[in-house]
PDB file of C-alpha atoms and ligand atoms in Angstrom:
ATOM      1  CA  MET A   1       7.697   3.673  72.277  1.00  0.00           C
ATOM      2  CA  ARG A   2       9.393   0.879  74.138  1.00  0.00           C
ATOM      3  CA  LEU A   3       8.010  -1.918  76.293  1.00  0.00           C
ATOM      4  CA  GLN A   4      10.804  -3.595  78.227  1.00  0.00           C
ATOM      5  CA  ILE A   5      10.264  -7.318  78.739  1.00  0.00           C
ATOM      6  CA  HIS A   6      12.691  -9.173  81.019  1.00  0.00           C
ATOM      7  CA  PRO A   7      14.652 -11.810  79.024  1.00  0.00           C
ATOM      8  CA  ASP A   8      13.405 -14.644  81.288  1.00  0.00           C
ATOM      9  CA  VAL A   9       9.820 -13.517  80.729  1.00  0.00           C
ATOM     10  CA  GLN A  10      10.343 -13.235  76.982  1.00  0.00           C
ATOM     11  CA  LEU A  11      11.902 -16.696  76.914  1.00  0.00           C
ATOM     12  CA  ALA A  12       8.903 -18.165  78.755  1.00  0.00           C
ATOM     13  CA  LEU A  13       6.457 -16.384  76.442  1.00  0.00           C
ATOM     14  CA  ASN A  14       8.281 -17.576  73.342  1.00  0.00           C
ATOM     15  CA  GLY A  15       8.218 -21.155  74.622  1.00  0.00           C
ATOM     16  CA  ARG A  16       4.548 -20.919  75.648  1.00  0.00           C
ATOM     17  CA  HIS A  17       5.540 -21.608  79.230  1.00  0.00           C
ATOM     18  CA  PRO A  18       3.286 -20.311  82.035  1.00  0.00           C
ATOM     19  CA  VAL A  19       3.823 -16.671  83.071  1.00  0.00           C
ATOM     20  CA  VAL A  20       2.142 -14.807  85.940  1.00  0.00           C
ATOM     21  CA  ALA A  21       2.048 -10.998  86.115  1.00  0.00           C
ATOM     22  CA  LEU A  22       2.295  -9.286  89.531  1.00  0.00           C
ATOM     23  CA  GLU A  23       1.475  -5.639  90.308  1.00  0.00           C
ATOM     24  CA  SER A  24       3.728  -3.065  91.964  1.00  0.00           C
ATOM     25  CA  THR A  25       1.279  -0.630  93.592  1.00  0.00           C
ATOM     26  CA  VAL A  26       0.756  -3.148  96.373  1.00  0.00           C
ATOM     27  CA  ILE A  27       4.551  -2.951  96.927  1.00  0.00           C
ATOM     28  CA  ALA A  28       4.962   0.832  96.755  1.00  0.00           C
ATOM     29  CA  HIS A  29       1.628   1.982  98.202  1.00  0.00           C
ATOM     30  CA  GLY A  30      -0.261  -1.001  99.625  1.00  0.00           C
ATOM     31  CA  LEU A  31       2.046  -2.591 102.212  1.00  0.00           C
ATOM     32  CA  PRO A  32       4.501  -1.090 104.724  1.00  0.00           C
ATOM     33  CA  TYR A  33       8.302  -1.518 104.571  1.00  0.00           C
ATOM     34  CA  PRO A  34       9.990  -3.988 105.076  1.00  0.00           C
ATOM     35  CA  GLN A  35       7.133  -6.456 104.557  1.00  0.00           C
ATOM     36  CA  ASN A  36       6.409  -4.998 101.099  1.00  0.00           C
ATOM     37  CA  ASN A  37       9.853  -5.967  99.799  1.00  0.00           C
ATOM     38  CA  GLU A  38       9.833  -9.376 101.499  1.00  0.00           C
ATOM     39  CA  VAL A  39       6.365 -10.140 100.141  1.00  0.00           C
ATOM     40  CA  ALA A  40       7.168  -8.983  96.610  1.00  0.00           C
ATOM     41  CA  GLN A  41      10.229 -11.239  96.456  1.00  0.00           C
ATOM     42  CA  ALA A  42       8.314 -14.113  98.119  1.00  0.00           C
ATOM     43  CA  LEU A  43       5.467 -13.855  95.572  1.00  0.00           C
ATOM     44  CA  GLU A  44       7.956 -14.299  92.750  1.00  0.00           C
ATOM     45  CA  ALA A  45       9.384 -17.362  94.539  1.00  0.00           C
ATOM     46  CA  THR A  46       5.876 -18.803  95.007  1.00  0.00           C
ATOM     47  CA  VAL A  47       5.078 -18.392  91.311  1.00  0.00           C
ATOM     48  CA  ARG A  48       8.366 -20.121  90.418  1.00  0.00           C
ATOM     49  CA  ALA A  49       7.805 -22.925  92.940  1.00  0.00           C
ATOM     50  CA  HIS A  50       4.534 -23.673  91.165  1.00  0.00           C
ATOM     51  CA  GLY A  51       6.088 -23.930  87.739  1.00  0.00           C
ATOM     52  CA  ALA A  52       5.512 -20.461  86.285  1.00  0.00           C
ATOM     53  CA  GLN A  53       7.672 -17.450  85.422  1.00  0.00           C
ATOM     54  CA  PRO A  54       6.830 -14.329  87.485  1.00  0.00           C
ATOM     55  CA  ALA A  55       6.674 -10.879  85.864  1.00  0.00           C
ATOM     56  CA  THR A  56       6.359  -8.010  88.325  1.00  0.00           C
ATOM     57  CA  ILE A  57       5.256  -4.947  86.363  1.00  0.00           C
ATOM     58  CA  GLY A  58       6.000  -1.229  86.739  1.00  0.00           C
ATOM     59  CA  VAL A  59       7.356   1.825  84.932  1.00  0.00           C
ATOM     60  CA  VAL A  60      11.098   2.369  85.445  1.00  0.00           C
ATOM     61  CA  GLN A  61      12.519   5.780  84.470  1.00  0.00           C
ATOM     62  CA  GLY A  62       9.727   6.119  81.973  1.00  0.00           C
ATOM     63  CA  VAL A  63      10.013   2.616  80.524  1.00  0.00           C
ATOM     64  CA  PRO A  64       7.007   0.301  80.984  1.00  0.00           C
ATOM     65  CA  THR A  65       8.684  -2.858  82.274  1.00  0.00           C
ATOM     66  CA  VAL A  66       7.324  -6.394  82.409  1.00  0.00           C
ATOM     67  CA  GLY A  67       9.577  -8.296  84.802  1.00  0.00           C
ATOM     68  CA  LEU A  68      11.232  -5.964  87.346  1.00  0.00           C
ATOM     69  CA  ASP A  69      14.532  -7.265  88.739  1.00  0.00           C
ATOM     70  CA  SER A  70      15.043  -7.702  92.498  1.00  0.00           C
ATOM     71  CA  PRO A  71      16.991  -4.444  93.090  1.00  0.00           C
ATOM     72  CA  THR A  72      14.267  -2.463  91.300  1.00  0.00           C
ATOM     73  CA  ILE A  73      11.561  -4.153  93.360  1.00  0.00           C
ATOM     74  CA  GLU A  74      13.497  -3.211  96.479  1.00  0.00           C
ATOM     75  CA  GLN A  75      13.665   0.416  95.295  1.00  0.00           C
ATOM     76  CA  PHE A  76       9.924   0.451  94.702  1.00  0.00           C
ATOM     77  CA  ALA A  77       9.506  -0.859  98.259  1.00  0.00           C
ATOM     78  CA  THR A  78      11.764   1.720  99.894  1.00  0.00           C
ATOM     79  CA  ARG A  79      11.588   5.009  97.973  1.00  0.00           C
ATOM     80  CA  ASP A  80       8.803   7.459  98.680  1.00  0.00           C
ATOM     81  CA  ASN A  81       8.726   9.172  95.259  1.00  0.00           C
ATOM     82  CA  ILE A  82       7.281   6.261  93.285  1.00  0.00           C
ATOM     83  CA  LEU A  83       4.132   7.391  91.458  1.00  0.00           C
ATOM     84  CA  LYS A  84       0.895   5.400  91.650  1.00  0.00           C
ATOM     85  CA  LEU A  85      -0.142   4.677  88.070  1.00  0.00           C
ATOM     86  CA  SER A  86      -3.568   3.671  86.874  1.00  0.00           C
ATOM     87  CA  ARG A  87      -4.073   3.144  83.121  1.00  0.00           C
ATOM     88  CA  ARG A  88      -4.436   6.865  82.384  1.00  0.00           C
ATOM     89  CA  ASP A  89      -1.212   7.737  84.206  1.00  0.00           C
ATOM     90  CA  ILE A  90       1.148   5.477  82.234  1.00  0.00           C
ATOM     91  CA  ALA A  91       1.598   8.027  79.449  1.00  0.00           C
ATOM     92  CA  VAL A  92       2.676  10.854  81.735  1.00  0.00           C
ATOM     93  CA  ALA A  93       5.159   8.606  83.566  1.00  0.00           C
ATOM     94  CA  VAL A  94       6.627   7.608  80.190  1.00  0.00           C
ATOM     95  CA  ALA A  95       6.718  11.169  78.848  1.00  0.00           C
ATOM     96  CA  THR A  96       8.425  12.523  81.990  1.00  0.00           C
ATOM     97  CA  SER A  97      10.762   9.510  82.559  1.00  0.00           C
ATOM     98  CA  ARG A  98       9.395   8.829  86.039  1.00  0.00           C
ATOM     99  CA  ASP A  99       9.275   5.692  88.177  1.00  0.00           C
ATOM    100  CA  GLY A 100       5.754   4.464  88.784  1.00  0.00           C
ATOM    101  CA  ALA A 101       4.057   1.509  90.429  1.00  0.00           C
ATOM    102  CA  THR A 102       1.186   0.026  88.465  1.00  0.00           C
ATOM    103  CA  THR A 103      -2.286  -0.599  89.891  1.00  0.00           C
ATOM    104  CA  VAL A 104      -4.408  -3.545  88.800  1.00  0.00           C
ATOM    105  CA  ALA A 105      -5.641  -1.471  85.831  1.00  0.00           C
ATOM    106  CA  ALA A 106      -2.191  -0.433  84.608  1.00  0.00           C
ATOM    107  CA  THR A 107      -0.686  -3.863  85.317  1.00  0.00           C
ATOM    108  CA  MET A 108      -3.414  -5.494  83.193  1.00  0.00           C
ATOM    109  CA  ALA A 109      -2.718  -3.046  80.372  1.00  0.00           C
ATOM    110  CA  LEU A 110       1.034  -3.744  80.322  1.00  0.00           C
ATOM    111  CA  ALA A 111       0.631  -7.498  80.888  1.00  0.00           C
ATOM    112  CA  HIS A 112      -1.646  -7.665  77.867  1.00  0.00           C
ATOM    113  CA  ALA A 113       0.741  -5.569  75.778  1.00  0.00           C
ATOM    114  CA  ALA A 114       3.463  -8.126  76.560  1.00  0.00           C
ATOM    115  CA  GLY A 115       1.252 -11.154  75.900  1.00  0.00           C
ATOM    116  CA  VAL A 116       0.828 -12.257  79.536  1.00  0.00           C
ATOM    117  CA  GLU A 117      -2.713 -13.495  80.220  1.00  0.00           C
ATOM    118  CA  VAL A 118      -2.702 -14.382  83.942  1.00  0.00           C
ATOM    119  CA  PHE A 119      -2.189 -11.858  86.746  1.00  0.00           C
ATOM    120  CA  ALA A 120      -2.220 -12.350  90.529  1.00  0.00           C
ATOM    121  CA  THR A 121      -3.033  -9.564  92.979  1.00  0.00           C
ATOM    122  CA  GLY A 122      -4.504  -9.191  96.474  1.00  0.00           C
ATOM    123  CA  GLY A 123      -7.687  -7.205  96.051  1.00  0.00           C
ATOM    124  CA  ILE A 124      -8.975  -5.146  93.138  1.00  0.00           C
ATOM    125  CA  GLY A 125     -10.170  -1.569  93.383  1.00  0.00           C
ATOM    126  CA  GLY A 126     -13.925  -1.098  93.012  1.00  0.00           C
ATOM    127  CA  VAL A 127     -16.871   1.147  93.780  1.00  0.00           C
ATOM    128  CA  HIS A 128     -16.155   3.138  96.949  1.00  0.00           C
ATOM    129  CA  ARG A 129     -18.720   3.466  99.691  1.00  0.00           C
ATOM    130  CA  GLY A 130     -20.356   6.845  99.159  1.00  0.00           C
ATOM    131  CA  ALA A 131     -19.696   6.723  95.405  1.00  0.00           C
ATOM    132  CA  ARG A 132     -23.207   8.083  94.837  1.00  0.00           C
ATOM    133  CA  GLU A 133     -21.773  11.452  95.963  1.00  0.00           C
ATOM    134  CA  SER A 134     -18.051  11.105  95.276  1.00  0.00           C
ATOM    135  CA  TRP A 135     -18.230   9.205  91.933  1.00  0.00           C
ATOM    136  CA  ASP A 136     -15.146   7.314  93.150  1.00  0.00           C
ATOM    137  CA  VAL A 137     -15.094   4.121  91.102  1.00  0.00           C
ATOM    138  CA  SER A 138     -11.703   2.502  90.488  1.00  0.00           C
ATOM    139  CA  GLY A 139     -10.309   2.410  86.957  1.00  0.00           C
ATOM    140  CA  ASP A 140      -9.631  -1.274  87.693  1.00  0.00           C
ATOM    141  CA  LEU A 141     -13.265  -2.019  86.789  1.00  0.00           C
ATOM    142  CA  THR A 142     -13.059  -0.163  83.474  1.00  0.00           C
ATOM    143  CA  GLU A 143      -9.854  -1.985  82.639  1.00  0.00           C
ATOM    144  CA  LEU A 144     -11.432  -5.348  83.423  1.00  0.00           C
ATOM    145  CA  SER A 145     -14.167  -4.431  80.934  1.00  0.00           C
ATOM    146  CA  ARG A 146     -11.745  -3.838  78.075  1.00  0.00           C
ATOM    147  CA  THR A 147      -8.565  -5.854  78.570  1.00  0.00           C
ATOM    148  CA  PRO A 148      -8.471  -9.636  78.212  1.00  0.00           C
ATOM    149  CA  VAL A 149      -6.447 -10.641  81.273  1.00  0.00           C
ATOM    150  CA  LEU A 150      -7.438 -13.236  83.875  1.00  0.00           C
ATOM    151  CA  VAL A 151      -7.073 -11.539  87.279  1.00  0.00           C
ATOM    152  CA  VAL A 152      -6.711 -13.734  90.368  1.00  0.00           C
ATOM    153  CA  CYS A 153      -7.731 -11.887  93.543  1.00  0.00           C
ATOM    154  CA  ALA A 154      -9.348 -12.393  96.953  1.00  0.00           C
ATOM    155  CA  GLY A 155     -12.314 -10.240  95.951  1.00  0.00           C
ATOM    156  CA  ALA A 156     -12.187  -6.638  97.114  1.00  0.00           C
ATOM    157  CA  LYS A 157     -11.597  -5.104 100.526  1.00  0.00           C
ATOM    158  CA  SER A 158     -14.698  -4.169 102.447  1.00  0.00           C
ATOM    159  CA  ILE A 159     -13.482  -0.553 102.519  1.00  0.00           C
ATOM    160  CA  LEU A 160     -15.414  -0.681  99.230  1.00  0.00           C
ATOM    161  CA  ASP A 161     -19.097  -1.099  98.428  1.00  0.00           C
ATOM    162  CA  LEU A 162     -18.952  -4.786  97.471  1.00  0.00           C
ATOM    163  CA  PRO A 163     -22.520  -5.232  96.154  1.00  0.00           C
ATOM    164  CA  ALA A 164     -22.113  -2.147  93.936  1.00  0.00           C
ATOM    165  CA  THR A 165     -18.716  -3.418  92.762  1.00  0.00           C
ATOM    166  CA  LEU A 166     -20.294  -6.712  91.660  1.00  0.00           C
ATOM    167  CA  GLU A 167     -23.117  -4.833  89.908  1.00  0.00           C
ATOM    168  CA  VAL A 168     -20.637  -2.767  87.897  1.00  0.00           C
ATOM    169  CA  LEU A 169     -18.641  -5.880  86.957  1.00  0.00           C
ATOM    170  CA  GLU A 170     -21.864  -7.446  85.699  1.00  0.00           C
ATOM    171  CA  THR A 171     -22.774  -4.320  83.703  1.00  0.00           C
ATOM    172  CA  MET A 172     -19.303  -4.214  82.166  1.00  0.00           C
ATOM    173  CA  GLY A 173     -19.438  -7.819  81.028  1.00  0.00           C
ATOM    174  CA  VAL A 174     -16.764  -9.167  83.374  1.00  0.00           C
ATOM    175  CA  PRO A 175     -17.311 -12.760  84.545  1.00  0.00           C
ATOM    176  CA  VAL A 176     -16.618 -13.287  88.256  1.00  0.00           C
ATOM    177  CA  VAL A 177     -15.735 -16.909  88.976  1.00  0.00           C
ATOM    178  CA  GLY A 178     -15.540 -18.204  92.559  1.00  0.00           C
ATOM    179  CA  TYR A 179     -12.608 -20.553  93.067  1.00  0.00           C
ATOM    180  CA  GLY A 180     -13.930 -23.367  95.233  1.00  0.00           C
ATOM    181  CA  THR A 181     -16.641 -21.038  96.506  1.00  0.00           C
ATOM    182  CA  ASP A 182     -20.140 -19.820  95.622  1.00  0.00           C
ATOM    183  CA  GLU A 183     -19.569 -16.494  97.328  1.00  0.00           C
ATOM    184  CA  PHE A 184     -17.619 -13.354  96.521  1.00  0.00           C
ATOM    185  CA  PRO A 185     -14.781 -13.269  99.088  1.00  0.00           C
ATOM    186  CA  ALA A 186     -14.258 -10.045 101.052  1.00  0.00           C
ATOM    187  CA  PHE A 187     -10.459 -10.024 101.075  1.00  0.00           C
ATOM    188  CA  TYR A 188      -9.897 -10.344 104.850  1.00  0.00           C
ATOM    189  CA  SER A 189     -12.926 -12.604 105.260  1.00  0.00           C
ATOM    190  CA  GLN A 190     -13.867 -15.672 103.269  1.00  0.00           C
ATOM    191  CA  SER A 191     -17.461 -14.648 102.923  1.00  0.00           C
ATOM    192  CA  SER A 192     -19.302 -11.467 102.000  1.00  0.00           C
ATOM    193  CA  GLY A 193     -22.803 -12.907 101.841  1.00  0.00           C
ATOM    194  CA  LEU A 194     -22.817 -12.067  98.110  1.00  0.00           C
ATOM    195  CA  ARG A 195     -23.506 -15.051  95.867  1.00  0.00           C
ATOM    196  CA  LEU A 196     -21.727 -15.607  92.582  1.00  0.00           C
ATOM    197  CA  THR A 197     -23.264 -17.228  89.523  1.00  0.00           C
ATOM    198  CA  THR A 198     -20.150 -19.146  88.461  1.00  0.00           C
ATOM    199  CA  ARG A 199     -17.861 -21.480  90.339  1.00  0.00           C
ATOM    200  CA  ALA A 200     -14.756 -23.460  89.342  1.00  0.00           C
ATOM    201  CA  ASP A 201     -13.085 -26.055  91.548  1.00  0.00           C
ATOM    202  CA  THR A 202      -9.881 -26.775  89.651  1.00  0.00           C
ATOM    203  CA  ALA A 203      -7.277 -24.835  87.684  1.00  0.00           C
ATOM    204  CA  ALA A 204      -8.172 -26.933  84.633  1.00  0.00           C
ATOM    205  CA  ASP A 205     -11.810 -25.803  84.896  1.00  0.00           C
ATOM    206  CA  VAL A 206     -10.697 -22.176  85.125  1.00  0.00           C
ATOM    207  CA  ALA A 207      -8.541 -22.666  82.018  1.00  0.00           C
ATOM    208  CA  THR A 208     -11.523 -24.059  80.103  1.00  0.00           C
ATOM    209  CA  ILE A 209     -13.727 -21.110  81.087  1.00  0.00           C
ATOM    210  CA  TRP A 210     -10.983 -18.628  80.177  1.00  0.00           C
ATOM    211  CA  ARG A 211     -10.433 -20.103  76.722  1.00  0.00           C
ATOM    212  CA  ALA A 212     -14.180 -19.912  76.056  1.00  0.00           C
ATOM    213  CA  HIS A 213     -14.255 -16.339  77.355  1.00  0.00           C
ATOM    214  CA  GLN A 214     -11.419 -15.413  75.019  1.00  0.00           C
ATOM    215  CA  ALA A 215     -13.490 -16.698  72.122  1.00  0.00           C
ATOM    216  CA  PHE A 216     -16.825 -15.170  73.091  1.00  0.00           C
ATOM    217  CA  GLY A 217     -16.245 -12.586  75.860  1.00  0.00           C
ATOM    218  CA  GLY A 218     -15.832  -9.548  73.638  1.00  0.00           C
ATOM    219  CA  GLY A 219     -12.338  -8.724  74.862  1.00  0.00           C
ATOM    220  CA  SER A 220     -13.024  -8.225  78.549  1.00  0.00           C
ATOM    221  CA  GLY A 221     -11.055  -9.622  81.471  1.00  0.00           C
ATOM    222  CA  LEU A 222     -12.195 -12.213  83.977  1.00  0.00           C
ATOM    223  CA  LEU A 223     -12.014 -12.112  87.741  1.00  0.00           C
ATOM    224  CA  LEU A 224     -11.116 -15.321  89.560  1.00  0.00           C
ATOM    225  CA  ALA A 225     -12.152 -14.760  93.183  1.00  0.00           C
ATOM    226  CA  VAL A 226     -10.197 -16.901  95.651  1.00  0.00           C
ATOM    227  CA  PRO A 227     -11.147 -16.903  99.356  1.00  0.00           C
ATOM    228  CA  PRO A 228      -8.279 -16.018 101.725  1.00  0.00           C
ATOM    229  CA  PRO A 229      -6.766 -19.037 103.527  1.00  0.00           C
ATOM    230  CA  ALA A 230      -8.965 -19.998 106.521  1.00  0.00           C
ATOM    231  CA  GLU A 231      -6.165 -19.753 109.078  1.00  0.00           C
ATOM    232  CA  ALA A 232      -5.378 -16.136 108.092  1.00  0.00           C
ATOM    233  CA  ALA A 233      -8.925 -14.825 107.614  1.00  0.00           C
ATOM    234  CA  LEU A 234     -10.265 -12.274 110.118  1.00  0.00           C
ATOM    235  CA  PRO A 235     -13.730 -12.095 111.709  1.00  0.00           C
ATOM    236  CA  HIS A 236     -16.264  -9.971 109.824  1.00  0.00           C
ATOM    237  CA  ASP A 237     -17.213  -7.806 112.865  1.00  0.00           C
ATOM    238  CA  GLU A 238     -13.646  -6.799 113.553  1.00  0.00           C
ATOM    239  CA  ILE A 239     -13.173  -5.771 109.934  1.00  0.00           C
ATOM    240  CA  GLU A 240     -16.389  -3.741 109.797  1.00  0.00           C
ATOM    241  CA  GLN A 241     -15.383  -1.754 112.895  1.00  0.00           C
ATOM    242  CA  ALA A 242     -11.965  -1.060 111.419  1.00  0.00           C
ATOM    243  CA  VAL A 243     -13.531   0.004 108.102  1.00  0.00           C
ATOM    244  CA  SER A 244     -15.856   2.483 109.840  1.00  0.00           C
ATOM    245  CA  ARG A 245     -12.949   4.095 111.663  1.00  0.00           C
ATOM    246  CA  ALA A 246     -10.777   4.154 108.535  1.00  0.00           C
ATOM    247  CA  LEU A 247     -13.556   5.825 106.498  1.00  0.00           C
ATOM    248  CA  ALA A 248     -14.133   8.419 109.240  1.00  0.00           C
ATOM    249  CA  ALA A 249     -10.401   9.216 109.312  1.00  0.00           C
ATOM    250  CA  ALA A 250     -10.348   9.644 105.498  1.00  0.00           C
ATOM    251  CA  ALA A 251     -13.363  11.979 105.596  1.00  0.00           C
ATOM    252  CA  GLN A 252     -11.826  14.046 108.382  1.00  0.00           C
ATOM    253  CA  ALA A 253      -8.506  14.341 106.537  1.00  0.00           C
ATOM    254  CA  GLY A 254     -10.311  15.324 103.285  1.00  0.00           C
ATOM    255  CA  ILE A 255      -8.612  12.630 101.179  1.00  0.00           C
ATOM    256  CA  HIS A 256      -9.477  12.558  97.450  1.00  0.00           C
ATOM    257  CA  GLY A 257      -8.629  10.799  94.193  1.00  0.00           C
ATOM    258  CA  ALA A 258      -5.762   8.332  93.929  1.00  0.00           C
ATOM    259  CA  ASN A 259      -4.845   8.915  97.589  1.00  0.00           C
ATOM    260  CA  VAL A 260      -8.102   7.423  98.890  1.00  0.00           C
ATOM    261  CA  THR A 261      -7.177   3.740  98.543  1.00  0.00           C
ATOM    262  CA  PRO A 262      -3.621   3.995  99.995  1.00  0.00           C
ATOM    263  CA  PHE A 263      -4.962   6.102 102.891  1.00  0.00           C
ATOM    264  CA  LEU A 264      -7.694   3.585 103.716  1.00  0.00           C
ATOM    265  CA  LEU A 265      -5.275   0.647 103.437  1.00  0.00           C
ATOM    266  CA  SER A 266      -2.870   2.195 105.923  1.00  0.00           C
ATOM    267  CA  ALA A 267      -5.711   3.234 108.252  1.00  0.00           C
ATOM    268  CA  MET A 268      -6.984  -0.371 108.198  1.00  0.00           C
ATOM    269  CA  LYS A 269      -3.552  -1.614 109.161  1.00  0.00           C
ATOM    270  CA  GLU A 270      -3.462   0.750 112.165  1.00  0.00           C
ATOM    271  CA  GLN A 271      -7.000  -0.206 113.171  1.00  0.00           C
ATOM    272  CA  THR A 272      -6.372  -3.954 113.201  1.00  0.00           C
ATOM    273  CA  GLY A 273      -2.773  -4.014 114.425  1.00  0.00           C
ATOM    274  CA  GLY A 274      -0.575  -6.455 112.555  1.00  0.00           C
ATOM    275  CA  ARG A 275      -3.386  -8.955 111.968  1.00  0.00           C
ATOM    276  CA  SER A 276      -4.740  -7.443 108.773  1.00  0.00           C
ATOM    277  CA  LEU A 277      -1.194  -7.352 107.442  1.00  0.00           C
ATOM    278  CA  GLN A 278      -0.702 -11.067 108.113  1.00  0.00           C
ATOM    279  CA  ALA A 279      -3.994 -11.865 106.370  1.00  0.00           C
ATOM    280  CA  ASN A 280      -3.002  -9.660 103.436  1.00  0.00           C
ATOM    281  CA  ILE A 281       0.334 -11.448 103.040  1.00  0.00           C
ATOM    282  CA  ALA A 282      -1.232 -14.920 103.299  1.00  0.00           C
ATOM    283  CA  LEU A 283      -3.850 -14.222 100.632  1.00  0.00           C
ATOM    284  CA  LEU A 284      -1.314 -12.658  98.265  1.00  0.00           C
ATOM    285  CA  GLU A 285       0.787 -15.838  98.505  1.00  0.00           C
ATOM    286  CA  ASN A 286      -2.265 -18.004  98.016  1.00  0.00           C
ATOM    287  CA  ASN A 287      -3.358 -16.039  94.941  1.00  0.00           C
ATOM    288  CA  ALA A 288       0.138 -16.248  93.429  1.00  0.00           C
ATOM    289  CA  ARG A 289       0.022 -20.029  93.816  1.00  0.00           C
ATOM    290  CA  VAL A 290      -3.449 -20.317  92.253  1.00  0.00           C
ATOM    291  CA  ALA A 291      -2.434 -18.026  89.388  1.00  0.00           C
ATOM    292  CA  ALA A 292       0.646 -20.181  88.687  1.00  0.00           C
ATOM    293  CA  GLU A 293      -1.540 -23.286  88.639  1.00  0.00           C
ATOM    294  CA  VAL A 294      -4.034 -21.660  86.269  1.00  0.00           C
ATOM    295  CA  ALA A 295      -1.230 -20.397  83.992  1.00  0.00           C
ATOM    296  CA  SER A 296       0.221 -23.936  83.976  1.00  0.00           C
ATOM    297  CA  ALA A 297      -3.170 -25.406  83.093  1.00  0.00           C
ATOM    298  CA  LEU A 298      -3.489 -22.869  80.260  1.00  0.00           C
ATOM    299  CA  ALA A 299      -0.054 -23.747  78.951  1.00  0.00           C
ATOM    300  CA  ARG A 300      -1.264 -27.359  78.605  1.00  0.00           C
ATOM    301  CA  THR A 301      -4.282 -26.352  76.478  1.00  0.00           C
TER     302      THR A 301
HETATM  303  N1  PSU B 401      -6.620  -3.186  97.251  1.00  0.00           N
HETATM  304  C1  PSU B 401      -5.808  -3.755  98.168  1.00  0.00           C
HETATM  305  N2  PSU B 401      -4.474  -3.477  98.162  1.00  0.00           N
HETATM  306  C2  PSU B 401      -3.921  -2.654  97.218  1.00  0.00           C
HETATM  307  C3  PSU B 401      -4.787  -2.083  96.229  1.00  0.00           C
HETATM  308  C4  PSU B 401      -6.117  -2.384  96.289  1.00  0.00           C
HETATM  309  O1  PSU B 401      -6.291  -4.497  99.000  1.00  0.00           O
HETATM  310  O2  PSU B 401      -2.701  -2.427  97.246  1.00  0.00           O
HETATM  311  C5  PSU B 401      -4.209  -1.224  95.131  1.00  0.00           C
HETATM  312  C6  PSU B 401      -4.214  -2.009  93.801  1.00  0.00           C
HETATM  313  O3  PSU B 401      -3.051  -1.671  93.077  1.00  0.00           O
HETATM  314  C7  PSU B 401      -5.447  -1.474  93.103  1.00  0.00           C
HETATM  315  C8  PSU B 401      -5.417  -0.020  93.541  1.00  0.00           C
HETATM  316  O4  PSU B 401      -5.409  -1.621  91.709  1.00  0.00           O
HETATM  317  O5  PSU B 401      -5.046  -0.087  94.915  1.00  0.00           O
HETATM  318  C9  PSU B 401      -6.746   0.658  93.354  1.00  0.00           C
HETATM  319  O6  PSU B 401      -6.579   2.033  93.508  1.00  0.00           O
HETATM  320  P1  PSU B 401      -7.777   3.030  93.091  1.00  0.00           P
HETATM  321  O7  PSU B 401      -8.891   2.698  94.039  1.00  0.00           O
HETATM  322  O8  PSU B 401      -7.211   4.410  93.308  1.00  0.00           O
HETATM  323  O9  PSU B 401      -8.125   2.730  91.658  1.00  0.00           O
HETATM  324 MN1   MN B 402     -10.488   6.189  93.131  1.00  0.00          MN
END
């Protein structure tokens, strides 16, 4: 079995230089074309500008790949036959030589296999609203419980049940650290009203917590929750209305399984016009910068 690591990524890992993993489901299934391609390339540039080596992760013709090149990223952004891969789906993509974009769960798995410990994304998957009936809980949470990768995100979108998502993270032994905040951010909004128990104000503080977690955390990941930039954040009321309509549309269309999250994301975009997209792009950039700073701080330890 082969894990393809881009030479630049391997060089950085060998030299203990900072590396930041990036996911590909947000490119193939989370953002519309052409913004998805522009954003994916821009995130790599942001990571580089802040002193770290980017590694966008996916499965290319059955080969798990850490460090997709620009033409491959563009293909993932444009083609409509790219699979969405959570951890359980990697094996089938490998066995059938398919192209697949990796979710937070699968990106963590491959990042860890390559030796990359910091990963920037937009929002993680979590417990869906109505999970009491549907049992729809993202594999991202399970992966966070078992794979030691530091995931930088803006919390989770309020299409999810955020209090339940935090409860599951607590049960699974995953620390949630607010970056310059005492609250769990709600992706589009800076605040969710949900308080966190841990806060860090600098990348160096995050690095210290992460090293201690690696020693005593039992092998789980850690979530660094970064509020979206103030100028791009959207008002809570507007988001809640959009979420209600998106959930109603999903119920009416009878959407299940892996299609639920992409469907809700695209419904949210329609409901808010371009504004949710602008917020999404701004927070992805911001998280890539923070992740590069944390990876740089770790490289100094
Ligand atoms: N949340 C977002 N944008 C995204 C996703 C989540 O705001 O693009 C993607 C991520 O790749 C995440 C996945 O890991 O959706 C979760 O899918 P599911 O709920 O099917 O586990
Ligand atoms: Mn699901």
